Tab-separated table of C-alpha atoms in Angstrom:
chain	number	residue	atom	x	y	z
A	1	UNK	CA	11.918	6.222	34.502
A	2	UNK	CA	8.866	6.694	32.293
A	3	UNK	CA	7.338	4.229	29.915
A	4	UNK	CA	5.144	4.825	26.925
A	5	UNK	CA	1.924	2.882	26.633
A	6	UNK	CA	1.653	0.876	23.451
A	7	UNK	CA	-1.793	0.975	21.903
A	8	UNK	CA	-1.143	-1.546	19.144
A	9	UNK	CA	1.665	-4.041	18.912
A	10	UNK	CA	4.098	-4.122	16.026
A	11	UNK	CA	2.672	-7.499	15.031
A	12	UNK	CA	-0.924	-6.261	15.088
A	13	UNK	CA	-0.036	-3.179	13.055
A	14	UNK	CA	1.403	-5.437	10.353
A	15	UNK	CA	-1.729	-7.612	10.469
A	16	UNK	CA	-3.840	-4.456	10.110
A	17	UNK	CA	-1.787	-3.216	7.136
A	18	UNK	CA	-1.762	-6.611	5.451
A	19	UNK	CA	-5.533	-6.806	5.939
A	20	UNK	CA	-5.847	-3.604	3.942
A	21	UNK	CA	-3.501	-5.010	1.314
A	22	UNK	CA	-5.618	-8.178	1.069
A	23	UNK	CA	-8.717	-6.066	0.485
A	24	UNK	CA	-6.972	-3.894	-2.110
A	25	UNK	CA	-5.865	-7.070	-3.895
A	26	UNK	CA	-9.506	-8.164	-4.074
A	27	UNK	CA	-10.417	-4.767	-5.563
A	28	UNK	CA	-7.753	-5.263	-8.257
A	29	UNK	CA	-9.169	-8.738	-8.957
A	30	UNK	CA	-12.705	-7.312	-9.316
A	31	UNK	CA	-11.754	-5.098	-12.257
A	32	UNK	CA	-12.264	-6.357	-15.785
A	33	UNK	CA	-8.875	-6.416	-17.554
A	34	UNK	CA	-9.567	-3.546	-19.978
A	35	UNK	CA	-11.152	-1.261	-17.381
A	36	UNK	CA	-8.301	-1.834	-14.936
A	37	UNK	CA	-6.049	-0.030	-17.423
A	38	UNK	CA	-8.445	2.418	-19.076
A	39	UNK	CA	-11.453	3.345	-16.938
A	40	UNK	CA	-11.435	6.656	-15.107
A	41	UNK	CA	-13.879	9.224	-13.816
A	42	UNK	CA	-13.451	12.966	-13.474
A	43	UNK	CA	-9.844	13.003	-14.618
A	44	UNK	CA	-8.660	10.540	-11.951
A	45	UNK	CA	-6.036	8.014	-12.971
A	46	UNK	CA	-7.065	4.487	-14.010
A	47	UNK	CA	-6.828	1.931	-11.204
A	48	UNK	CA	-3.716	0.394	-12.776
A	49	UNK	CA	-1.938	3.740	-12.285
A	50	UNK	CA	-3.184	4.015	-8.709
A	51	UNK	CA	-1.964	0.471	-8.080
A	52	UNK	CA	1.410	1.401	-9.574
A	53	UNK	CA	1.660	4.193	-7.016
A	54	UNK	CA	0.784	1.828	-4.167
A	55	UNK	CA	3.374	-0.683	-5.356
A	56	UNK	CA	6.020	2.017	-5.675
A	57	UNK	CA	5.450	3.167	-2.104
A	58	UNK	CA	4.784	0.210	0.226
A	59	UNK	CA	7.722	-2.194	-0.089
A	60	UNK	CA	10.243	0.323	-1.511
A	61	UNK	CA	9.508	2.828	1.263
A	62	UNK	CA	9.717	0.165	3.957
A	63	UNK	CA	13.022	-0.996	2.462
A	64	UNK	CA	14.250	2.598	2.615
A	65	UNK	CA	13.222	2.806	6.261
A	66	UNK	CA	14.891	-0.481	7.224
A	67	UNK	CA	18.108	0.438	5.402
A	68	UNK	CA	17.849	4.141	6.349
A	69	UNK	CA	18.200	4.918	2.634
A	70	UNK	CA	16.775	8.266	1.509
A	71	UNK	CA	16.776	7.406	-2.210
A	72	UNK	CA	14.189	9.594	-4.011
A	73	UNK	CA	10.699	8.298	-4.763
A	74	UNK	CA	10.183	6.645	-8.130
A	75	UNK	CA	7.055	5.096	-9.628
A	76	UNK	CA	9.233	2.817	-11.754
A	77	UNK	CA	8.118	-0.746	-10.985
A	78	UNK	CA	8.808	-2.329	-14.370
A	79	UNK	CA	6.439	-2.626	-17.284
A	80	UNK	CA	3.307	-4.443	-16.209
A	81	UNK	CA	0.791	-4.956	-19.014
A	82	UNK	CA	-1.705	-7.398	-17.502
A	83	UNK	CA	-3.749	-7.470	-14.344
A	84	UNK	CA	-2.156	-10.844	-13.543
A	85	UNK	CA	1.292	-9.204	-13.579
A	86	UNK	CA	0.042	-6.534	-11.160
A	87	UNK	CA	-1.355	-9.205	-8.848
A	88	UNK	CA	1.942	-11.123	-8.947
A	89	UNK	CA	3.865	-7.927	-8.155
A	90	UNK	CA	1.370	-7.225	-5.339
A	91	UNK	CA	1.987	-10.662	-3.836
A	92	UNK	CA	5.763	-10.242	-4.105
A	93	UNK	CA	5.514	-6.854	-2.349
A	94	UNK	CA	3.401	-8.431	0.405
A	95	UNK	CA	6.119	-11.012	1.063
A	96	UNK	CA	8.810	-8.328	1.011
A	97	UNK	CA	6.857	-6.189	3.489
A	98	UNK	CA	6.651	-9.161	5.864
A	99	UNK	CA	10.401	-9.800	5.509
A	100	UNK	CA	11.330	-6.138	6.031
A	101	UNK	CA	8.890	-5.666	8.918
A	102	UNK	CA	10.694	-8.354	10.884
A	103	UNK	CA	13.833	-6.188	10.732
A	104	UNK	CA	12.200	-3.255	12.540
A	105	UNK	CA	12.248	-2.896	16.302
A	106	UNK	CA	9.481	-1.225	18.276
A	107	UNK	CA	11.963	1.559	19.085
A	108	UNK	CA	12.478	2.251	15.357
A	109	UNK	CA	8.914	3.511	15.007
A	110	UNK	CA	9.556	6.627	17.107
A	111	UNK	CA	12.734	7.562	15.192
A	112	UNK	CA	12.532	10.346	12.643
A	113	UNK	CA	13.410	9.331	9.112
A	114	UNK	CA	13.536	11.389	5.925
A	115	UNK	CA	11.569	9.051	3.643
A	116	UNK	CA	12.538	9.420	-0.018
A	117	UNK	CA	14.687	12.355	1.092
A	118	UNK	CA	11.617	14.570	1.412
A	119	UNK	CA	9.254	13.381	4.168
A	120	UNK	CA	10.911	13.710	7.556
A	121	UNK	CA	8.584	12.219	10.141
A	122	UNK	CA	8.689	9.527	12.794
A	123	UNK	CA	8.672	6.135	11.086
A	124	UNK	CA	5.261	5.304	12.568
A	125	UNK	CA	3.808	8.332	10.759
A	126	UNK	CA	5.250	7.116	7.475
A	127	UNK	CA	3.769	3.640	7.986
A	128	UNK	CA	0.368	5.143	8.810
A	129	UNK	CA	0.647	7.225	5.636
A	130	UNK	CA	1.232	4.052	3.573
A	131	UNK	CA	-2.004	2.619	4.978
A	132	UNK	CA	-3.981	5.873	4.619
A	133	UNK	CA	-2.818	6.375	1.037
A	134	UNK	CA	-3.841	2.841	0.132
A	135	UNK	CA	-7.298	3.315	1.685
A	136	UNK	CA	-7.703	6.587	-0.221
A	137	UNK	CA	-6.867	5.033	-3.588
A	138	UNK	CA	-8.862	1.895	-2.870
A	139	UNK	CA	-11.850	4.188	-2.313
A	140	UNK	CA	-11.349	5.516	-5.829
A	141	UNK	CA	-11.348	1.910	-7.029
A	142	UNK	CA	-14.675	1.356	-5.259
A	143	UNK	CA	-16.166	4.333	-7.108
A	144	UNK	CA	-14.879	2.949	-10.409
A	145	UNK	CA	-16.257	-0.526	-9.727
A	146	UNK	CA	-19.684	0.846	-8.805
A	147	UNK	CA	-19.705	3.039	-11.934
A	148	UNK	CA	-18.950	-0.120	-13.940
A	149	UNK	CA	-21.887	-1.891	-12.292
A	150	UNK	CA	-19.609	-4.171	-10.249
A	151	UNK	CA	-20.225	-4.767	-6.544
A	152	UNK	CA	-16.923	-4.088	-4.739
A	153	UNK	CA	-15.773	-6.273	-1.848
A	154	UNK	CA	-17.125	-5.349	1.581
A	155	UNK	CA	-14.652	-2.863	3.066
A	156	UNK	CA	-14.657	-4.591	6.443
A	157	UNK	CA	-13.629	-7.980	5.040
A	158	UNK	CA	-9.888	-7.633	5.214
A	159	UNK	CA	-8.942	-11.217	5.960
């Protein structure tokens, strides 16, 4: 009988992910209302559009994983026209992630799953992608904030 060493616990992985989500929320908060929806550099999408992508991936993808539902990806999250609405949706997604996470077993993470019917990887790889994608887009938000003359939150303060 062989066992696999666990480097990070399921609980600590969620804490890590939610730490990133807390930091991304603070980046959203740092944007002035108008610039959240309109400011862009070099043809990149405004931060509201990047946030829409993050919201359309995190909780919906985790729900797909938990329910083993391969429904196609959609950026449809409802019409959000204020930063406050985005922050409310962010907080709702955070709660849903916590609820869904509790339904996963450690064994689930090694199972292959065809996320959105197009990304067939072990579930752990999908979860790591959610985190990596958020970090990537948050980095774009940092560039925007600096270009606007706004000091972004320290990247290491994720609590």
